[in-house]
Amino acid sequence: MKILVTGGLGYIGSHTVVELQNSGIDVIIVDNLSNSEISVLNSITNITSIEPEYHNFDLADKEACNLFFNNNSDLDGIIHFAAYKAVGESVNNPLMYYRNNLESLMNIMDNMNTRGLSNLVFSSSCTVYGQPDVLPVTEDSPRKEAESPYGNTKKMAEDIIRDTIYATDLKGIALRYFNPVGAHPTALIGELPLGVPNNLMPFITQTAVGIREQLSVFGDDYNTHDGTAIRDYIHVVDLAKAHVIAIKRLFENKNKRDFEIFNLGTGNGYSVLEVVKSFERVTNTKLNYKIVGRREGDIEKVWANTDFANKELGWKAEQDIDDMTASAWKFQLALKK
Ligand code: UFG
């Protein structure tokens, strides 16, 4: 099998390339380095002893995209990660987000359609559920009005894929990630946030290592057991493994519908303070944090019902919250060297 991985040098993309190559699948990476480092290519090669083919161009550039598919019409599938993902930035630059995240997808699907390439795995997000009325959230839960242009691109991308699949011979799977955290056990790849991290885990590890002075815990007046917000954190390696299963499912025609959607989480919710406690436990350190007001746009609590993914994909997240914080810390320490 030969798979195109767009955004393959990014956080989730790079871990997925490793798992694909470890499963004997050939990988071609397209990544324009807009939020990734070229050194990740070496790290992937070091982990797997295989250097994946790599192309640097912007998938939103239709001509460049067409040219790539002209030269690579023998792909067995595509896993599409390449997208902008900063919620706040998307609020300030909505057109940049719509253009980048949706044009790249449409360019890819155009080429799949005209060249008879049928298998697409798309990286979607639990952000499409907003604050669900019922927890845990199943794939049938209604999608809510998006909180940000970023969230809206995920929702719209799902619709673009669904509608195109219904009108063509394409097949696809959208994977709705909950909160991916952690790093590869080798500590050679992990999350590399640009500037000040928005997300909890890199902020924790950067605070512990001294890059940030203090973690702000956003809100302790939520309707949860300790008042802080709850998320379903999932180890990035567990997430990456689900992509290998998903693309094989399409390739081997095991899918039950032409367009399928799966929640990828652990099914367990942890509060912000529980993540902090886990970090302190596994690192045997005290984290400098303070409680501040809520962050605008944050939801109170969400965690996944993973029954459908467990049953249909035969996949289950294996790593717990302590594994996640420990691997994120190991990666942070490796970065410092
Ligand atoms: N948090 C803090 N302090 C921080 C950072 C985060 O207390 O410095 C809290 C947040 O308020 C939230 C939890 O930690 O309660 C998790 O926050 P993250 O930013 O790590 O993750 P989010 O759940 O906010 O974001 C995720 C994805 C986004 C997606 C969003 C949709 O990372 O891509 O869900 O809600 F858009």
Short mmCIF file of N, CA and C in Angstrom, two decimals, residues 165-276:
data_model
loop_
_atom_site.label_atom_id
_atom_site.label_comp_id
_atom_site.label_asym_id
_atom_site.label_seq_id
_atom_site.Cartn_x
_atom_site.Cartn_y
_atom_site.Cartn_z
N ILE A 165 -18.72 12.40 -1.57
CA ILE A 165 -18.76 10.94 -1.57
C ILE A 165 -20.11 10.44 -2.11
N TYR A 166 -21.18 11.08 -1.71
CA TYR A 166 -22.50 10.66 -2.19
C TYR A 166 -22.64 10.82 -3.70
N ALA A 167 -21.92 11.80 -4.25
CA ALA A 167 -22.05 12.09 -5.68
C ALA A 167 -21.04 11.34 -6.53
N THR A 168 -20.11 10.62 -5.91
CA THR A 168 -19.02 9.99 -6.66
C THR A 168 -18.78 8.57 -6.16
N ASP A 169 -17.66 8.00 -6.62
CA ASP A 169 -17.29 6.66 -6.16
C ASP A 169 -16.31 6.69 -4.99
N LEU A 170 -16.11 7.89 -4.42
CA LEU A 170 -15.13 7.99 -3.34
C LEU A 170 -15.66 7.34 -2.05
N LYS A 171 -14.72 6.98 -1.18
CA LYS A 171 -15.07 6.49 0.17
C LYS A 171 -14.24 7.26 1.18
N GLY A 172 -14.81 7.48 2.33
CA GLY A 172 -14.05 8.26 3.31
C GLY A 172 -14.44 7.97 4.75
N ILE A 173 -13.52 8.30 5.63
CA ILE A 173 -13.75 8.20 7.08
C ILE A 173 -13.31 9.51 7.72
N ALA A 174 -14.19 10.09 8.52
CA ALA A 174 -13.80 11.26 9.31
C ALA A 174 -13.56 10.79 10.74
N LEU A 175 -12.40 11.13 11.26
CA LEU A 175 -12.05 10.75 12.63
C LEU A 175 -12.14 12.01 13.49
N ARG A 176 -13.05 11.96 14.46
CA ARG A 176 -13.24 13.12 15.34
C ARG A 176 -12.38 12.94 16.58
N TYR A 177 -11.27 13.68 16.60
CA TYR A 177 -10.34 13.57 17.73
C TYR A 177 -10.88 14.33 18.92
N PHE A 178 -10.64 13.77 20.09
CA PHE A 178 -10.88 14.52 21.31
C PHE A 178 -9.59 15.32 21.59
N ASN A 179 -8.95 15.25 22.71
CA ASN A 179 -7.78 16.12 22.93
C ASN A 179 -6.47 15.34 22.84
N PRO A 180 -5.81 15.37 21.68
CA PRO A 180 -4.56 14.62 21.53
C PRO A 180 -3.42 15.25 22.32
N VAL A 181 -2.72 14.43 23.08
CA VAL A 181 -1.58 14.90 23.88
C VAL A 181 -0.51 13.81 23.89
N GLY A 182 0.65 14.14 24.49
CA GLY A 182 1.71 13.14 24.63
C GLY A 182 2.63 13.14 23.42
N ALA A 183 3.58 12.21 23.46
CA ALA A 183 4.60 12.16 22.42
C ALA A 183 5.05 10.73 22.21
N HIS A 184 5.82 10.53 21.14
CA HIS A 184 6.34 9.20 20.83
C HIS A 184 7.28 8.73 21.95
N PRO A 185 7.28 7.42 22.28
CA PRO A 185 8.13 6.94 23.38
C PRO A 185 9.61 7.21 23.18
N THR A 186 10.06 7.37 21.94
CA THR A 186 11.48 7.70 21.70
C THR A 186 11.79 9.15 22.06
N ALA A 187 10.75 9.96 22.24
CA ALA A 187 10.89 11.41 22.46
C ALA A 187 11.54 12.12 21.27
N LEU A 188 11.52 11.47 20.11
CA LEU A 188 12.09 12.11 18.91
C LEU A 188 11.05 12.97 18.19
N ILE A 189 9.78 12.65 18.35
CA ILE A 189 8.72 13.51 17.80
C ILE A 189 7.68 13.76 18.88
N GLY A 190 7.03 14.90 18.77
CA GLY A 190 6.02 15.30 19.75
C GLY A 190 5.39 16.61 19.29
N GLU A 191 4.73 17.26 20.22
CA GLU A 191 4.06 18.51 19.86
C GLU A 191 5.07 19.66 19.93
N LEU A 192 5.16 20.44 18.85
CA LEU A 192 6.09 21.57 18.78
C LEU A 192 5.31 22.85 18.58
N PRO A 193 4.70 23.39 19.63
CA PRO A 193 3.89 24.59 19.42
C PRO A 193 4.76 25.79 19.08
N LEU A 194 4.25 26.63 18.16
CA LEU A 194 4.95 27.87 17.81
C LEU A 194 4.60 28.92 18.86
N GLY A 195 5.58 29.53 19.46
CA GLY A 195 5.32 30.60 20.43
C GLY A 195 4.66 30.09 21.69
N VAL A 196 3.79 30.92 22.26
CA VAL A 196 3.14 30.55 23.52
C VAL A 196 2.06 29.50 23.22
N PRO A 197 2.13 28.34 23.88
CA PRO A 197 1.13 27.30 23.57
C PRO A 197 -0.29 27.72 23.99
N ASN A 198 -1.25 27.35 23.19
CA ASN A 198 -2.66 27.53 23.56
C ASN A 198 -3.16 26.36 24.37
N ASN A 199 -2.59 25.20 24.09
CA ASN A 199 -3.13 23.97 24.66
C ASN A 199 -2.52 23.65 26.02
N LEU A 200 -3.29 22.91 26.79
CA LEU A 200 -2.93 22.66 28.18
C LEU A 200 -1.60 21.92 28.35
N MET A 201 -1.44 20.77 27.67
CA MET A 201 -0.27 19.92 27.96
C MET A 201 1.05 20.62 27.65
N PRO A 202 1.22 21.22 26.44
CA PRO A 202 2.50 21.90 26.22
C PRO A 202 2.70 23.07 27.17
N PHE A 203 1.61 23.70 27.62
CA PHE A 203 1.78 24.80 28.58
C PHE A 203 2.29 24.25 29.91
N ILE A 204 1.76 23.10 30.31
CA ILE A 204 2.22 22.48 31.56
C ILE A 204 3.72 22.14 31.47
N THR A 205 4.11 21.46 30.38
CA THR A 205 5.52 21.01 30.31
C THR A 205 6.46 22.21 30.17
N GLN A 206 6.02 23.25 29.44
CA GLN A 206 6.89 24.44 29.31
C GLN A 206 7.00 25.19 30.63
N THR A 207 5.94 25.15 31.43
CA THR A 207 6.02 25.78 32.75
C THR A 207 6.98 24.99 33.64
N ALA A 208 6.85 23.69 33.61
CA ALA A 208 7.70 22.86 34.48
C ALA A 208 9.17 23.00 34.12
N VAL A 209 9.45 23.22 32.85
CA VAL A 209 10.85 23.29 32.42
C VAL A 209 11.39 24.72 32.54
N GLY A 210 10.51 25.67 32.85
CA GLY A 210 10.96 27.04 33.11
C GLY A 210 10.82 28.01 31.95
N ILE A 211 10.23 27.56 30.84
CA ILE A 211 10.03 28.47 29.70
C ILE A 211 8.89 29.45 30.02
N ARG A 212 7.88 28.94 30.70
CA ARG A 212 6.75 29.79 31.15
C ARG A 212 6.81 29.86 32.67
N GLU A 213 6.35 30.99 33.19
CA GLU A 213 6.47 31.17 34.63
C GLU A 213 5.42 30.38 35.40
N GLN A 214 4.20 30.43 34.87
CA GLN A 214 3.08 29.88 35.64
C GLN A 214 1.98 29.43 34.68
N LEU A 215 1.36 28.31 35.01
CA LEU A 215 0.18 27.88 34.26
C LEU A 215 -1.04 28.60 34.81
N SER A 216 -1.84 29.17 33.93
CA SER A 216 -3.14 29.70 34.34
C SER A 216 -4.18 28.61 34.12
N VAL A 217 -4.88 28.25 35.16
CA VAL A 217 -5.99 27.30 35.02
C VAL A 217 -7.25 28.13 34.78
N PHE A 218 -7.84 27.92 33.59
CA PHE A 218 -8.93 28.79 33.17
C PHE A 218 -10.27 28.37 33.77
N GLY A 219 -10.57 28.90 34.95
CA GLY A 219 -11.90 28.70 35.53
C GLY A 219 -11.97 27.54 36.51
N ASP A 220 -12.49 27.81 37.72
CA ASP A 220 -12.75 26.70 38.65
C ASP A 220 -14.19 26.75 39.14
N ASP A 221 -15.04 27.39 38.31
CA ASP A 221 -16.46 27.50 38.69
C ASP A 221 -17.36 26.76 37.70
N TYR A 222 -16.79 25.77 37.01
CA TYR A 222 -17.61 24.94 36.12
C TYR A 222 -18.38 23.91 36.95
N ASN A 223 -19.43 23.41 36.36
CA ASN A 223 -20.23 22.40 37.02
C ASN A 223 -19.58 21.02 36.86
N THR A 224 -18.42 20.85 37.52
CA THR A 224 -17.69 19.58 37.48
C THR A 224 -17.24 19.29 38.92
N HIS A 225 -16.70 18.10 39.18
CA HIS A 225 -16.41 17.72 40.57
C HIS A 225 -15.41 18.64 41.25
N ASP A 226 -14.43 19.19 40.51
CA ASP A 226 -13.49 20.13 41.16
C ASP A 226 -13.61 21.55 40.59
N GLY A 227 -14.59 21.75 39.73
CA GLY A 227 -14.84 23.10 39.20
C GLY A 227 -14.06 23.44 37.94
N THR A 228 -13.05 22.60 37.59
CA THR A 228 -12.30 22.90 36.36
C THR A 228 -12.85 22.06 35.20
N ALA A 229 -12.57 22.53 33.99
CA ALA A 229 -13.22 21.95 32.80
C ALA A 229 -12.69 20.55 32.49
N ILE A 230 -13.54 19.74 31.91
CA ILE A 230 -13.20 18.33 31.66
C ILE A 230 -13.07 18.06 30.15
N ARG A 231 -12.00 17.33 29.79
CA ARG A 231 -11.77 16.90 28.41
C ARG A 231 -11.40 15.42 28.39
N ASP A 232 -11.51 14.84 27.20
CA ASP A 232 -11.10 13.45 26.98
C ASP A 232 -9.74 13.48 26.29
N TYR A 233 -8.67 13.40 27.09
CA TYR A 233 -7.31 13.44 26.53
C TYR A 233 -6.96 12.06 25.99
N ILE A 234 -6.35 12.06 24.79
CA ILE A 234 -5.97 10.78 24.18
C ILE A 234 -4.52 10.84 23.74
N HIS A 235 -3.79 9.75 24.01
CA HIS A 235 -2.37 9.70 23.64
C HIS A 235 -2.23 9.70 22.12
N VAL A 236 -1.32 10.54 21.62
CA VAL A 236 -1.18 10.72 20.17
C VAL A 236 -0.79 9.41 19.47
N VAL A 237 -0.10 8.51 20.17
CA VAL A 237 0.26 7.24 19.51
C VAL A 237 -0.98 6.35 19.35
N ASP A 238 -1.87 6.36 20.35
CA ASP A 238 -3.14 5.64 20.20
C ASP A 238 -3.93 6.20 19.02
N LEU A 239 -3.94 7.51 18.93
CA LEU A 239 -4.65 8.18 17.84
C LEU A 239 -4.06 7.79 16.48
N ALA A 240 -2.73 7.81 16.41
CA ALA A 240 -2.04 7.48 15.16
C ALA A 240 -2.39 6.06 14.71
N LYS A 241 -2.45 5.14 15.67
CA LYS A 241 -2.75 3.73 15.32
C LYS A 241 -4.15 3.61 14.71
N ALA A 242 -5.07 4.43 15.18
CA ALA A 242 -6.44 4.37 14.63
C ALA A 242 -6.46 4.77 13.15
N HIS A 243 -5.54 5.66 12.75
CA HIS A 243 -5.49 6.06 11.34
C HIS A 243 -5.05 4.91 10.44
N VAL A 244 -4.12 4.10 10.94
CA VAL A 244 -3.66 2.95 10.14
C VAL A 244 -4.84 1.99 9.93
N ILE A 245 -5.59 1.76 11.00
CA ILE A 245 -6.75 0.87 10.91
C ILE A 245 -7.80 1.45 9.96
N ALA A 246 -8.01 2.77 10.05
CA ALA A 246 -9.05 3.40 9.22
C ALA A 246 -8.71 3.32 7.73
N ILE A 247 -7.46 3.60 7.39
CA ILE A 247 -7.12 3.61 5.96
C ILE A 247 -7.15 2.18 5.41
N LYS A 248 -6.73 1.21 6.25
CA LYS A 248 -6.79 -0.20 5.80
C LYS A 248 -8.24 -0.65 5.63
N ARG A 249 -9.10 -0.17 6.52
CA ARG A 249 -10.53 -0.52 6.46
C ARG A 249 -11.11 -0.12 5.09
N LEU A 250 -10.74 1.08 4.64
CA LEU A 250 -11.23 1.54 3.34
C LEU A 250 -10.60 0.72 2.22
N PHE A 251 -9.29 0.54 2.31
CA PHE A 251 -8.55 -0.16 1.27
C PHE A 251 -9.06 -1.59 1.11
N GLU A 252 -9.39 -2.21 2.25
CA GLU A 252 -9.85 -3.61 2.21
C GLU A 252 -11.36 -3.73 2.09
N ASN A 253 -12.02 -2.61 1.80
CA ASN A 253 -13.48 -2.57 1.62
C ASN A 253 -14.25 -3.13 2.82
N LYS A 254 -13.73 -2.87 4.03
CA LYS A 254 -14.42 -3.35 5.23
C LYS A 254 -15.41 -2.32 5.75
N ASN A 255 -15.41 -1.15 5.15
CA ASN A 255 -16.32 -0.09 5.62
C ASN A 255 -17.77 -0.49 5.35
N LYS A 256 -18.66 -0.08 6.28
CA LYS A 256 -20.08 -0.43 6.15
C LYS A 256 -20.85 0.60 5.33
N ARG A 257 -20.34 1.82 5.33
CA ARG A 257 -20.94 2.89 4.53
C ARG A 257 -19.83 3.61 3.78
N ASP A 258 -20.22 4.36 2.73
CA ASP A 258 -19.19 5.06 1.96
C ASP A 258 -18.55 6.18 2.78
N PHE A 259 -19.35 6.77 3.70
CA PHE A 259 -18.77 7.80 4.57
C PHE A 259 -19.06 7.42 6.02
N GLU A 260 -18.00 7.20 6.77
CA GLU A 260 -18.16 6.82 8.17
C GLU A 260 -17.48 7.84 9.07
N ILE A 261 -18.01 7.93 10.29
CA ILE A 261 -17.47 8.87 11.27
C ILE A 261 -17.19 8.11 12.57
N PHE A 262 -16.01 8.35 13.14
CA PHE A 262 -15.67 7.70 14.42
C PHE A 262 -15.14 8.72 15.41
N ASN A 263 -15.57 8.60 16.65
CA ASN A 263 -14.98 9.34 17.76
C ASN A 263 -13.68 8.67 18.17
N LEU A 264 -12.62 9.45 18.32
CA LEU A 264 -11.38 8.89 18.86
C LEU A 264 -11.02 9.57 20.17
N GLY A 265 -11.33 8.87 21.24
CA GLY A 265 -10.98 9.34 22.58
C GLY A 265 -10.75 8.11 23.43
N THR A 266 -10.57 8.33 24.74
CA THR A 266 -10.42 7.17 25.62
C THR A 266 -11.76 6.80 26.26
N GLY A 267 -12.69 7.74 26.23
CA GLY A 267 -13.96 7.54 26.92
C GLY A 267 -13.92 8.05 28.36
N ASN A 268 -12.76 8.52 28.80
CA ASN A 268 -12.62 9.05 30.17
C ASN A 268 -12.39 10.55 30.13
N GLY A 269 -13.09 11.26 30.99
CA GLY A 269 -12.88 12.71 31.09
C GLY A 269 -11.98 13.04 32.28
N TYR A 270 -11.05 13.95 32.09
CA TYR A 270 -10.21 14.44 33.18
C TYR A 270 -10.31 15.95 33.27
N SER A 271 -10.38 16.46 34.50
CA SER A 271 -10.42 17.90 34.70
C SER A 271 -9.01 18.47 34.54
N VAL A 272 -8.94 19.79 34.37
CA VAL A 272 -7.63 20.44 34.24
C VAL A 272 -6.78 20.12 35.46
N LEU A 273 -7.38 20.21 36.65
CA LEU A 273 -6.58 19.93 37.87
C LEU A 273 -6.15 18.47 37.95
N GLU A 274 -6.95 17.58 37.42
CA GLU A 274 -6.53 16.16 37.41
C GLU A 274 -5.34 15.94 36.47
N VAL A 275 -5.30 16.67 35.37
CA VAL A 275 -4.15 16.57 34.47
C VAL A 275 -2.91 17.12 35.18
N VAL A 276 -3.08 18.25 35.87
CA VAL A 276 -1.96 18.83 36.63
C VAL A 276 -1.48 17.82 37.68
#
